XYZ file of C-alpha atoms in Angstrom:
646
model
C 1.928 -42.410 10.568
C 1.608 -40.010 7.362
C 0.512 -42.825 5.361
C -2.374 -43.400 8.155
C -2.710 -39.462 7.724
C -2.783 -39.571 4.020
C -5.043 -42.578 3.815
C -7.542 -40.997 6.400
C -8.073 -37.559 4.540
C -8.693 -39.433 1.125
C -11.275 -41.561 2.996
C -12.671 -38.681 5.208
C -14.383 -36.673 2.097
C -15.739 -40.160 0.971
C -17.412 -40.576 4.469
C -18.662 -36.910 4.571
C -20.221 -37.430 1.183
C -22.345 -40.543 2.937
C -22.826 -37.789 5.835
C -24.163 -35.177 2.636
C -26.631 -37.970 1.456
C -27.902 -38.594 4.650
C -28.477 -34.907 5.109
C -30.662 -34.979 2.092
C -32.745 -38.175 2.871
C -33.687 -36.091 6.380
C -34.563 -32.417 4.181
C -36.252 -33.957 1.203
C -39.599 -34.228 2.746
C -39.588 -30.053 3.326
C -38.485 -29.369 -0.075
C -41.780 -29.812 -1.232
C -43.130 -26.364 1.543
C -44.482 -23.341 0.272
C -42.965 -19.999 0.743
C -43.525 -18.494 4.001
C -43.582 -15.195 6.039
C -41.482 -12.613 4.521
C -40.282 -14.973 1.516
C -42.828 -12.922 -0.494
C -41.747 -9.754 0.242
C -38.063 -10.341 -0.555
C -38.907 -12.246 -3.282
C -41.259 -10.076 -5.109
C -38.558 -8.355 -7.443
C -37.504 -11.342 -8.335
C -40.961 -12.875 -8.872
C -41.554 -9.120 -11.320
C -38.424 -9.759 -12.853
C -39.929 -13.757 -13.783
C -43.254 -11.610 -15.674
C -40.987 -9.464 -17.170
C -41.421 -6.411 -15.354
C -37.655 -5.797 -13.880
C -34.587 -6.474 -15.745
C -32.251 -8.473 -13.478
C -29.809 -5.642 -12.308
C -33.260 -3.855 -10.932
C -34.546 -7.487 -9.700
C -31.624 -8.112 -7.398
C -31.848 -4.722 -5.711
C -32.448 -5.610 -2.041
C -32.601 -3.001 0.992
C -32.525 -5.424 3.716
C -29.171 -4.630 4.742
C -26.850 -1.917 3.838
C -24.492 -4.260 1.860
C -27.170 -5.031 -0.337
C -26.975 -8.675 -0.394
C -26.819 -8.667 -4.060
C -25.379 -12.396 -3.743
C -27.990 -13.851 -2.321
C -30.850 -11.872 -4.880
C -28.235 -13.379 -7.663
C -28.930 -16.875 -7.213
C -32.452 -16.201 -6.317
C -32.525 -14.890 -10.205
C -30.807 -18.104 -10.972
C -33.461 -20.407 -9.055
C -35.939 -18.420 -11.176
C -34.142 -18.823 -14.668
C -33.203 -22.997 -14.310
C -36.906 -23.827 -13.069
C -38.452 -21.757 -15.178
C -40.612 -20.949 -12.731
C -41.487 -19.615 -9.144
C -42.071 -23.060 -7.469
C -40.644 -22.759 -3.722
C -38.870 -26.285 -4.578
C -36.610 -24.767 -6.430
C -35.446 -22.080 -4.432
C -35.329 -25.005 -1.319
C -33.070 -27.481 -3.067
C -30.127 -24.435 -3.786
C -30.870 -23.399 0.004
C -30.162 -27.478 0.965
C -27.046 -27.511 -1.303
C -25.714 -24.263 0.316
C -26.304 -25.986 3.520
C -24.348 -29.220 2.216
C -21.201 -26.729 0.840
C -21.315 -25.403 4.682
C -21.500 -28.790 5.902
C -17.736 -29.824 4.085
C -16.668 -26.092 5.008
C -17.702 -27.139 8.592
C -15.667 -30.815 7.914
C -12.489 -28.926 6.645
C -11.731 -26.119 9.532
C -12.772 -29.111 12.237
C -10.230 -31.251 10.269
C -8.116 -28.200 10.230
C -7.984 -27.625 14.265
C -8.043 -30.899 15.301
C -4.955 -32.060 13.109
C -3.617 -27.806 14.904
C -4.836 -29.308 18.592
C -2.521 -33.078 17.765
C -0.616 -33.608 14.613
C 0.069 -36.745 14.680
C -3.364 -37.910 15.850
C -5.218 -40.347 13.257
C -8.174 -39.496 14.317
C -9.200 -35.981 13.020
C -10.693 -36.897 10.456
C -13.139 -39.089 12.763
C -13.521 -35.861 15.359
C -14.297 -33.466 11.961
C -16.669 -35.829 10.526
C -18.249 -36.099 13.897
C -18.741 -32.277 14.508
C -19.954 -31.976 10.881
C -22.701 -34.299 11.304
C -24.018 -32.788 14.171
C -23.844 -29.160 12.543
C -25.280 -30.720 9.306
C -28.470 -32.329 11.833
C -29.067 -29.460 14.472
C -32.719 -29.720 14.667
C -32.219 -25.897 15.022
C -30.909 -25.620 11.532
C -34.042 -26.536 10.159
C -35.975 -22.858 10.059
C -32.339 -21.779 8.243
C -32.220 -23.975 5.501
C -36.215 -24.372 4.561
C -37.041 -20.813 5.212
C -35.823 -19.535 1.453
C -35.033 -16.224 2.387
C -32.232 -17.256 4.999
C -30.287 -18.215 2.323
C -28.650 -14.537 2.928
C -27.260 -16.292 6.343
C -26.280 -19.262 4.888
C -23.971 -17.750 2.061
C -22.623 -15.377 4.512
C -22.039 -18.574 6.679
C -20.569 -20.870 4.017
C -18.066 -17.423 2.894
C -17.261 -17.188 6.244
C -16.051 -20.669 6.778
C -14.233 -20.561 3.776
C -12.347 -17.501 4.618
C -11.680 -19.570 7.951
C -10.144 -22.444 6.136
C -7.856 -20.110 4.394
C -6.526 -18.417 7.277
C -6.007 -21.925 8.946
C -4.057 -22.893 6.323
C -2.158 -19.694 5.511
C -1.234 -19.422 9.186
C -0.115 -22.899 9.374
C 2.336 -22.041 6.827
C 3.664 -18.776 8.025
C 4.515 -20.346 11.456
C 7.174 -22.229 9.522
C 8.565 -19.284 8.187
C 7.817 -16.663 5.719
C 6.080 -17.812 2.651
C 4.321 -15.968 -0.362
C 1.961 -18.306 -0.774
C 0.615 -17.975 2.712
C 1.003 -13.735 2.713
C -1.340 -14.260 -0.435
C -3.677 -16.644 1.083
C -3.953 -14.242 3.926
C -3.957 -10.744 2.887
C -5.893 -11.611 -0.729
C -8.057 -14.780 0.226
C -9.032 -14.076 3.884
C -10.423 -10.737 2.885
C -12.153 -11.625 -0.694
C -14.019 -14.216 0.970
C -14.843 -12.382 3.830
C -16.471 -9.325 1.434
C -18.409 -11.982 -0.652
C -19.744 -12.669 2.739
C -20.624 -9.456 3.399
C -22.200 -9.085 -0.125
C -24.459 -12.366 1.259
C -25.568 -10.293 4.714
C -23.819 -8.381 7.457
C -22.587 -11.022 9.544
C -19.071 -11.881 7.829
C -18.026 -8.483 8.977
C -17.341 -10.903 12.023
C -14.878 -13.106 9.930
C -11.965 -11.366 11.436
C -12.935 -12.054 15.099
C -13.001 -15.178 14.660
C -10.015 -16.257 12.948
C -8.867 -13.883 16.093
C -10.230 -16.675 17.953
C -8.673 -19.596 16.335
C -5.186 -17.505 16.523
C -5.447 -17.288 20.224
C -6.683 -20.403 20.721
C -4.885 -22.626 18.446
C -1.380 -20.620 17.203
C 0.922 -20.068 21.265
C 3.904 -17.697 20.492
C 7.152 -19.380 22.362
C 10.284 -17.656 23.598
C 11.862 -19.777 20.364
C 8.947 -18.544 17.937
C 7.154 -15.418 18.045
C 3.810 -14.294 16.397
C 5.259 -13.544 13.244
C 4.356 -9.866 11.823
C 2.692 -10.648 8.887
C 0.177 -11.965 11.844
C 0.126 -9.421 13.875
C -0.271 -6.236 11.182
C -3.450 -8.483 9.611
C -5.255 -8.183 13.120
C -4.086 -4.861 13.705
C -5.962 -3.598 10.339
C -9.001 -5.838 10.263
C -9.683 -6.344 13.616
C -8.553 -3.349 16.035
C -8.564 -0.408 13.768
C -11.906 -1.283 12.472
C -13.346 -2.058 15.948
C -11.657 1.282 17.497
C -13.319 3.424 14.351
C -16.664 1.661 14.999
C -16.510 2.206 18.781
C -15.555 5.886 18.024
C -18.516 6.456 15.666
C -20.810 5.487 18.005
C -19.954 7.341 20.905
C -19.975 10.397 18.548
C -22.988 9.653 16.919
C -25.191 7.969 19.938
C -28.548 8.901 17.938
C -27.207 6.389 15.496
C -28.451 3.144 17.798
C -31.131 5.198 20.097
C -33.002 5.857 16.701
C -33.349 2.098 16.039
C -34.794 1.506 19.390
C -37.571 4.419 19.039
C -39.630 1.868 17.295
C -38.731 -1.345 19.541
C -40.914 -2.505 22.667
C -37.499 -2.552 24.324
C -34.372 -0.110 25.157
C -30.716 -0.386 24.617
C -29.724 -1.935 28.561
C -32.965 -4.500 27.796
C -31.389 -5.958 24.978
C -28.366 -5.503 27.362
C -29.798 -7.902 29.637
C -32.067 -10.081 27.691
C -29.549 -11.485 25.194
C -27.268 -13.746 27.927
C -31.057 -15.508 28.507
C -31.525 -16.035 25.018
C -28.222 -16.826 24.289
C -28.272 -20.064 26.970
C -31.775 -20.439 25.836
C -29.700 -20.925 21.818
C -27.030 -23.373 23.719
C -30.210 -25.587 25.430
C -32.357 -26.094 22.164
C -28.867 -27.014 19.586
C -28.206 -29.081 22.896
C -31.364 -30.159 23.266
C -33.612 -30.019 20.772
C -37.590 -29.780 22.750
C -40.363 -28.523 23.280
C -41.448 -24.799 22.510
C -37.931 -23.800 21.765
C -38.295 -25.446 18.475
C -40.520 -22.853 17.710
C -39.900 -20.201 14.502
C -41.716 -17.475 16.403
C -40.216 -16.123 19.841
C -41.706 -12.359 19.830
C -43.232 -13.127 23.018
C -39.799 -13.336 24.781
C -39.967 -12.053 27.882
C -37.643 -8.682 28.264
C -35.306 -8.336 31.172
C -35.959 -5.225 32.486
C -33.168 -5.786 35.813
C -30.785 -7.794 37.471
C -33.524 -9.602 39.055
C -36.739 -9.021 36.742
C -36.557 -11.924 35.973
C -34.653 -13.906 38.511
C -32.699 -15.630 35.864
C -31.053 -12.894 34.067
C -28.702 -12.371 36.732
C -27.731 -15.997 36.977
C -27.647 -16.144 33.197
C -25.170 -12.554 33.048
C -22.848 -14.511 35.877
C -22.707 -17.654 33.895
C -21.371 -16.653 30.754
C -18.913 -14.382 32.869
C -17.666 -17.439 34.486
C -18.081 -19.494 30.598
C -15.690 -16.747 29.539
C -13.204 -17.065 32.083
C -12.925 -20.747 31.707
C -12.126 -19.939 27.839
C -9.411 -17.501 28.305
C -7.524 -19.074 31.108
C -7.906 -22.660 29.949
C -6.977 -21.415 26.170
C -3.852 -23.501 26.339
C -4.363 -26.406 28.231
C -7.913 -26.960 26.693
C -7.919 -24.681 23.225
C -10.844 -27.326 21.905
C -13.391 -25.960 24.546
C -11.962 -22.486 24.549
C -12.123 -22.126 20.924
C -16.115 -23.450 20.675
C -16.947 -21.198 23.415
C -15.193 -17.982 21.712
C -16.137 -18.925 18.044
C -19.843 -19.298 19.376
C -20.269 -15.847 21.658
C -17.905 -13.550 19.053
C -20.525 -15.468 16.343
C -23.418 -13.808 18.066
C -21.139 -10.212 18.283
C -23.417 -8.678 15.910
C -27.161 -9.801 16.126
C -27.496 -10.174 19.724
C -25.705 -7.215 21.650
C -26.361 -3.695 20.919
C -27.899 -2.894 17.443
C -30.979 -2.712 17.682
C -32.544 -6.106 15.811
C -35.236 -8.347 17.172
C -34.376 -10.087 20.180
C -34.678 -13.545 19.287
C -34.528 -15.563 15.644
C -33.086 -18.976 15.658
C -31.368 -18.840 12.374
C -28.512 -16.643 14.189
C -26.900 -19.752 15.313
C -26.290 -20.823 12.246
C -23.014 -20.121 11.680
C -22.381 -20.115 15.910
C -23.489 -23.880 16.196
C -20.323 -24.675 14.815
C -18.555 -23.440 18.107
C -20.717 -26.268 21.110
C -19.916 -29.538 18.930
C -16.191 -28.475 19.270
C -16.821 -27.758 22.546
C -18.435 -30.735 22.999
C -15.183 -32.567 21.751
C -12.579 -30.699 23.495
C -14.353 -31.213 26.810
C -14.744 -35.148 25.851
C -11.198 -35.354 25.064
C -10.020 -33.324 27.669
C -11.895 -35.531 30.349
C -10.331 -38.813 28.739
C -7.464 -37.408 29.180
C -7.715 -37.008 32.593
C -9.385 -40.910 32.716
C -6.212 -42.826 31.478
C -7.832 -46.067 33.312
C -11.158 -45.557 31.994
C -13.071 -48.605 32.481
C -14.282 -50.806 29.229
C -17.997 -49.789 30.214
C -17.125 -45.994 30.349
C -15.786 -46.461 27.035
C -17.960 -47.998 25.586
C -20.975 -45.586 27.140
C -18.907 -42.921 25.242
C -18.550 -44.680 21.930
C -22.310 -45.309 22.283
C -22.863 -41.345 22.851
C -20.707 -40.368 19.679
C -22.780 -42.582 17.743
C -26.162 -42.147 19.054
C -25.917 -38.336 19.470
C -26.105 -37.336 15.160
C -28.359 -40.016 15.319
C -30.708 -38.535 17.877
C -30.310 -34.436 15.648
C -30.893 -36.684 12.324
C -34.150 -37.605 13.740
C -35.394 -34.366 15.162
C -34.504 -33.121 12.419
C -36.006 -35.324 9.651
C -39.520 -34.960 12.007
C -38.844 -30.929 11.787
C -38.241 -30.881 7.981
C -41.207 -32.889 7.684
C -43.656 -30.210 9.055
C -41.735 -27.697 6.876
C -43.878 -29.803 4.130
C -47.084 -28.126 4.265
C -48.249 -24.797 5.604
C -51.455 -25.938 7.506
C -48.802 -28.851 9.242
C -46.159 -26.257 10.045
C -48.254 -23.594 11.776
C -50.650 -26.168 13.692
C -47.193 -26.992 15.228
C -46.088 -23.498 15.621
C -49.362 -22.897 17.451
C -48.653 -25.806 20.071
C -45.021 -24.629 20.352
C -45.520 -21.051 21.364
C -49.543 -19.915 21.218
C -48.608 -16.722 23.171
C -46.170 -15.743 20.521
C -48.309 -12.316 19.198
C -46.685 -12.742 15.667
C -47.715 -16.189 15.011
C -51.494 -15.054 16.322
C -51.008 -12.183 13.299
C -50.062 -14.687 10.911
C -52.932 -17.300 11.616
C -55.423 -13.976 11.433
C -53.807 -13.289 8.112
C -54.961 -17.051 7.193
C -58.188 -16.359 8.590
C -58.756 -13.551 6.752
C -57.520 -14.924 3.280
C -60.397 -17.879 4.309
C -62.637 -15.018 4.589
C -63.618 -16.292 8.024
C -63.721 -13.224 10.510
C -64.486 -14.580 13.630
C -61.809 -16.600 13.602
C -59.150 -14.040 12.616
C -60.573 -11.479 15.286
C -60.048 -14.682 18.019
C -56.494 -14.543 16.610
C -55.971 -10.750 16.869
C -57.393 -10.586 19.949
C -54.931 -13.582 21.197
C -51.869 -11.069 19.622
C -52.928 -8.008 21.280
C -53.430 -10.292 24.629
C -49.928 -11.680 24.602
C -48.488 -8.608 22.638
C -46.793 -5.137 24.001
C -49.265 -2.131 24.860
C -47.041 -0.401 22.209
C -48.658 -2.623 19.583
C -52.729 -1.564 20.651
C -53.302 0.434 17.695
C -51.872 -2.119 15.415
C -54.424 -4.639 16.887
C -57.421 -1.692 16.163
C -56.076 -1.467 12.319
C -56.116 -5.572 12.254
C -59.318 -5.792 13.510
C -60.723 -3.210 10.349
C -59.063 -5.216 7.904
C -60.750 -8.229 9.009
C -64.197 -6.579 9.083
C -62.885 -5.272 5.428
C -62.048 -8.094 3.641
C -65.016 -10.001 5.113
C -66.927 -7.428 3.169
C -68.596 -6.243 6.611
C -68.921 -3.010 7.509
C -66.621 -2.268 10.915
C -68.198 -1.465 14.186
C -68.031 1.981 15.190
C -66.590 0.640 18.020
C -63.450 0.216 16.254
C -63.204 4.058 15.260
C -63.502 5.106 19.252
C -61.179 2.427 20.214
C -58.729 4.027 17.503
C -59.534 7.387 19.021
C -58.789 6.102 22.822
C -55.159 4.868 20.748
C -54.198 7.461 18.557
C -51.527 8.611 20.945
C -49.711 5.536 20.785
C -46.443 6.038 18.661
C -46.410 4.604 14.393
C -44.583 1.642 15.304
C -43.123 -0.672 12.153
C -46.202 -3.471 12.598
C -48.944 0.034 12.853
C -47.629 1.466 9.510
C -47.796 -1.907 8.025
C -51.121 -2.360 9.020
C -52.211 1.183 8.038
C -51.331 0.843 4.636
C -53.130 -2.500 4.024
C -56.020 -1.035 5.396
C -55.371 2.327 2.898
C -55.457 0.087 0.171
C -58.530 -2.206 1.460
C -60.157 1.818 1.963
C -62.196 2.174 -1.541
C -63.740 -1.482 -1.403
C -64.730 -1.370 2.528
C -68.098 -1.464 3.131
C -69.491 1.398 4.721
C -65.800 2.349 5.850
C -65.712 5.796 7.595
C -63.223 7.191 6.026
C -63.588 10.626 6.891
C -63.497 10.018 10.320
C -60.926 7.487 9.963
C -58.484 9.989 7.973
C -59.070 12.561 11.067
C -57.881 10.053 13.827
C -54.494 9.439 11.240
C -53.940 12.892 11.744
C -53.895 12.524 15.239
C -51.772 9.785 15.298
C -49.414 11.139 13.329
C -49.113 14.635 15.229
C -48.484 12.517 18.370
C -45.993 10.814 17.136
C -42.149 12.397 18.092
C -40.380 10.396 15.399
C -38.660 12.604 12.959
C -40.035 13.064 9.348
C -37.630 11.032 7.530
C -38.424 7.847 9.646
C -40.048 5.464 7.156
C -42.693 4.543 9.832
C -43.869 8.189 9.723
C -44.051 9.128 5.371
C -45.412 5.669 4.748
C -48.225 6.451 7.286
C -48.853 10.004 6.218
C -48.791 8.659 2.021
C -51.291 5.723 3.364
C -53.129 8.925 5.015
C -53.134 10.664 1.582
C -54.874 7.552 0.239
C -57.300 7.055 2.487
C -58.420 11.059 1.783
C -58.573 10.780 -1.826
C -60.805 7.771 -1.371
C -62.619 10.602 1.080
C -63.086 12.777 -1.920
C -61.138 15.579 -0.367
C -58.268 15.540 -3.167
C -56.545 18.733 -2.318
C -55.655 17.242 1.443
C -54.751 14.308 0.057
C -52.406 16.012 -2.474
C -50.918 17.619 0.283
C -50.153 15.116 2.384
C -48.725 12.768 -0.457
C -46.856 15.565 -1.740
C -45.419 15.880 1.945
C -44.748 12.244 2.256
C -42.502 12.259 -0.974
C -40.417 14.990 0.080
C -39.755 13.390 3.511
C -38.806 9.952 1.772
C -36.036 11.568 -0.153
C -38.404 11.256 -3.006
C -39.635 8.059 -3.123
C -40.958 7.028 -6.665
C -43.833 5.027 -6.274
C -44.984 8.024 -3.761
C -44.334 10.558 -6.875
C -46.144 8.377 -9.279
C -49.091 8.361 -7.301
C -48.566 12.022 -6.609
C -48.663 12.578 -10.251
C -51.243 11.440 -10.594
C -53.805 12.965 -7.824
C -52.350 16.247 -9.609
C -53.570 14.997 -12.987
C -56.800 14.882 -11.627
C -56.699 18.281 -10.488
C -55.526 19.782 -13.409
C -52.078 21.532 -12.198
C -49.975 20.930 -15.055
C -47.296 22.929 -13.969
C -46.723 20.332 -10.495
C -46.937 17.419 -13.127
C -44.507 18.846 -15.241
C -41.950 18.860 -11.792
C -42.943 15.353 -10.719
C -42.495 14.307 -14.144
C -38.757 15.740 -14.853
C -38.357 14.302 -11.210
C -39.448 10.651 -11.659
C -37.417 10.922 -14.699
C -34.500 11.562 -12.760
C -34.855 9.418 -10.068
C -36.262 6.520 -12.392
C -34.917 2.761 -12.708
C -35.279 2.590 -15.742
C -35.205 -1.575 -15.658
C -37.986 -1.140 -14.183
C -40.846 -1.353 -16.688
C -43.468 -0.663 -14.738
C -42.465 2.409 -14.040
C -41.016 3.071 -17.956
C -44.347 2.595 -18.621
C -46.268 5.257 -16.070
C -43.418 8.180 -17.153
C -44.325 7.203 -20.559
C -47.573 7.327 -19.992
C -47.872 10.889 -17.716
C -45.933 12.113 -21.162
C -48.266 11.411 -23.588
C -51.139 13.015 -21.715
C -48.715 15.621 -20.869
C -48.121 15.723 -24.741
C -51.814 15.396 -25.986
C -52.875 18.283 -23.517
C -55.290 15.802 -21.351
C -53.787 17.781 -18.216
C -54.323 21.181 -17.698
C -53.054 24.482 -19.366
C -50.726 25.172 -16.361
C -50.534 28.857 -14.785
C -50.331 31.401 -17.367
């Protein structure tokens, strides 16, 4: 039997490299996409540091996530450096690779439990080959790997399953006694690969949990062999110290979470009782992949707001209680299905319970998908297992199902990277997948308006305020003066008292967005009001309750500042700029423009300040801004600003 073993592990990577070219064949078509969405955004320091305007420790600087997710921004850099270029191929093809390195991560642990689950069985390699293909095909996976940004899921996805892979293998060992290797393995390996994780994006904070799930699952403590220690102190310290602090901190600090939700469409019990929809609504498209659940855009998800409002989320709450159950109580007999159904809901811990995120983006299941094809086997298994006599059709109906099954992804998925191709192909698509989706209405008004054609894009924001929450009415009234804007038409005044009827509407994120393209659209507008336009942002801001220091307020109130300087009135606009960089803790793009209004009036004594400031606050890989502070000194220096107060 261990030459059978032996012989099937040497052939298994062979077969999964067959499985990796396949994968490749079905992505190569939507290599060849543009960037998309909010690629440009996260990719603009790296695109400054490509002209030479950021050296690369300022280039990989990323605020998405308090980790910084300085791994991903690294081999963005590196994407940038070996093509020589910013073609989106590039930065595609590492994203596909990444997804290939999960892919025999994904082979290994299924290799790993199956081999746990039955020794002596020849066939794990068969089972792990299996589940990998349908991981590596998930139509699903699609909007991970060709959407470049997402790369900061995959890495913390591929980390992740290596840290898995270690623990396997490190507990293995230690249940046959104590062994240094193993200690290492666990206490060194589990935890370096879980922070390189987090360094790639929040979620590997989950790595713990889940190797908590293949303990309880996989690793039974008998009255002849108990859990040994070394086991039982590593989930101690990473799982329920960390989880009791957490816990703790929130229920001390509740105005941590409720100030995330001040600028969502949704509360805290919403999310509560939205997410067990969305997360059967995750299981049904891996499942099966159809229809407008293929979508990328799913803003127009409809929020549980009760039990019974809808009908479903009820039903959908009672399911996964009774899902759950099945996993814990059956966690011995059937540890295949209880292990896919834990490693898929504790995968989802983070994004889709209480912090306050989006509700719905399918790339979340990236990493979770791994959990329903083991799932899928374990119940298979299980249910030949209780078919001993199993007819020669049955079997072969089931032979048929393990083949045809990747077969069926491979193709969904080959048609899905396809559209990925071209940006005109993917978001004709989109638009017959989910039309009501508000944000997908924005984006083809964006395209509209970058084709200069106006009706069209107002058709489009009028479709997104439609479909879209009443918090989002203003934002729909900015939209609407951009369009008129940058189809060098002069906006209604229509617009200004609809903005007036809406100015008591809170700043929400997609409203301060707006604002500030329109502040910088405010100089080149024909026959833009902006006197009266700079008196309704006053408005809005004074209604709004959010604090200061929220970013949605001191980005509105510096767009504000803009749009008065354009005005003429410079002393307002000083004012409110200057008040803007104080609340942003003294932001320094806000203080170079702040400079610089006070150039123009001649207070030499406030440029001196904002000077030593910027200096102090500078990046100084930044050239851009090397260059303004170098700048503001010479006519500092050569007395072009005025004498100061004497």
């Amino acid at each position: 039997m261990s030459n059978v073993l032996e012989r099937s592990s040497r052939y298994g990577w062979l077969a999964f490299a067959g499985l990796a070219a396949i994968t490749v064949l079905i992505y190569v078509n939507g290599l060849h996409g543009p960037f998309l969405l909010d690629d440009g955004n996260n990719l603009d320091t790296i695109n400054r540091w490509f002209q030479g305007r950021l050296d690369w420790r300022s280039a990989i600087d990323n605020r998405a996530g308090p980790g910084g997710r300085v791994l991903p921004m690294l081999t963005f850099l590196f994407d940038a450096w070996r093509s020589h270029s910013m073609d989106a191929f590039a930065f595609k093809t590492t994203n596909l690779v990444i997804h290939l390195l999960s892919g025999g991560a994904v082979f290994a642990l299924a290799r790993q439990i199956f081999r746990r689950v039955d020794a002596s069985s020849p066939r794990a390699t068969t089972w792990a080959l299996f589940v990998a293909a349908l991981w590596l095909w998930m139509p699903l996976q699609v909007s991970t790997v060709l959407y470049v940004v997402q790369r900061m899921a995959q890495l913390a996805a591929l980390f992740s399953l290596l840290a898995l892979c270690v623990f396997m293998a490190a507990r293995s060992r230690l249940e046959g006694g104590r062994s240094p290797g193993a200690l290492a393995a666990l206490w060194l390996g589990v935890p370096t690969l879980t922070l390189l994780g987090l360094l790639s994006k929040e979620n590997a904070i989950l790595v713990p949990l889940l190797a908590a799930v293949l303990e309880f699952t996989l690793f039974h403590p008998s009255p002849a062999s108990n859990r040994p220690l070394a086991v039982k102190l590593f989930f101690i310290s990473l799982v329920a110290v960390p989880v009791s602090a957490a816990t703790a901190y929130l229920v001390l600090h509740p105005s941590y979470l409720a100030g995330g939700y001040a600028v969502r469409s949704f509360t805290l019990s919403e999310r509560m009782l939205t997410e067990p929809r969305i997360l059967w609504d995750y299981v049904r498209t891996l499942l099966l992949p159809v229809g407008p659940d293929m979508s990328l855009f799913h803003d127009d998800y409809r929020v549980s707001t009760g039990l019974f409002a809808p009908p479903s989320t009820l039903a959908a709450l009672l399911a996964w209680i009774a899902v759950l159950g099945v996993a814990v109580l059956g966690r011995r007999r059937y540890p295949l299905v209880s292990l896919g159904i834990g490693f898929f809901l504790v995968g989802h811990l983070l994004e889709s319970t209480i912090i306050p995120l989006e509700l719905y983006f399918e790339h979340r299941n990236y990493l979770p998908a791994f959990g329903l094809p083991m799932a899928l086997v374990g119940a298979g298994l299980a249910m030949r297992e209780r078919l001993p006599a199993a007819t020669a059709g049955f079997r072969r109906a089931s032979a048929s199902l393990v083949v045809a099954l990747p077969l069926i992804y491979a193709a969904g998925t080959w048609v899905q990277a396809g559209s990925w191709s071209d940006q005109a192909t993917l978001f004709a698509m989109q638009e017959t997948y989910r039309p009501t989706s508000p944000r997908l209405q924005s984006v083809l008004a964006a395209r509209a308006i970058e084709a200069h054609d106006t009706p069209r894009a107002l058709e489009h924001i009028d479709m997104a305020e439609r479909y879209g929450p009443p918090s989002e009415a203003m934002t729909a009234t900015i939209w609407r003066m951009i369009a008129y804007c940058e189809g060098s038409t002069t906006p209604p005044a229509t617009l200004y008292s609809q903005m007036v009827e809406r100015e008591g509407l809170g700043i929400t994120t997609y409203g301060m967005v707006y604002w500030e393209k329109l502040a910088a659209l405010a100089d080149r507008c024909p026959g833009l009001d902006t006197t009266r336009l700079v008196a309704i942002g006053k408005t809005w801001l004074a209604n709004d309750r959010s604090p200061p220091g929220q970013p949605s307020v001191w980005r509105t109130r510096y767009n504000l500042g803009r749009v008065e300087a354009v005005s003429g009135h410079l002393d307002e606009a000083e004012a409110a700029v200057r008040q803007a960089w104080i609340d942003s803790g003294y932001n320094v793009g806000i203080g170079v423009y702040l400079f610089q209004l006070n150039a123009t009036l001649g207070r030499r004594d406030a440029c001196t300040q904002i000077l030593a400031r910027l200096r102090k606050d500078a990046d100084m890989g930044n050239k851009d801004l090397r260059d303004a502070i170098e700048l503001f000194q010479q006519a500092m220096d050569q007395g072009r600003i005025g004498r100061g107060t004497p």
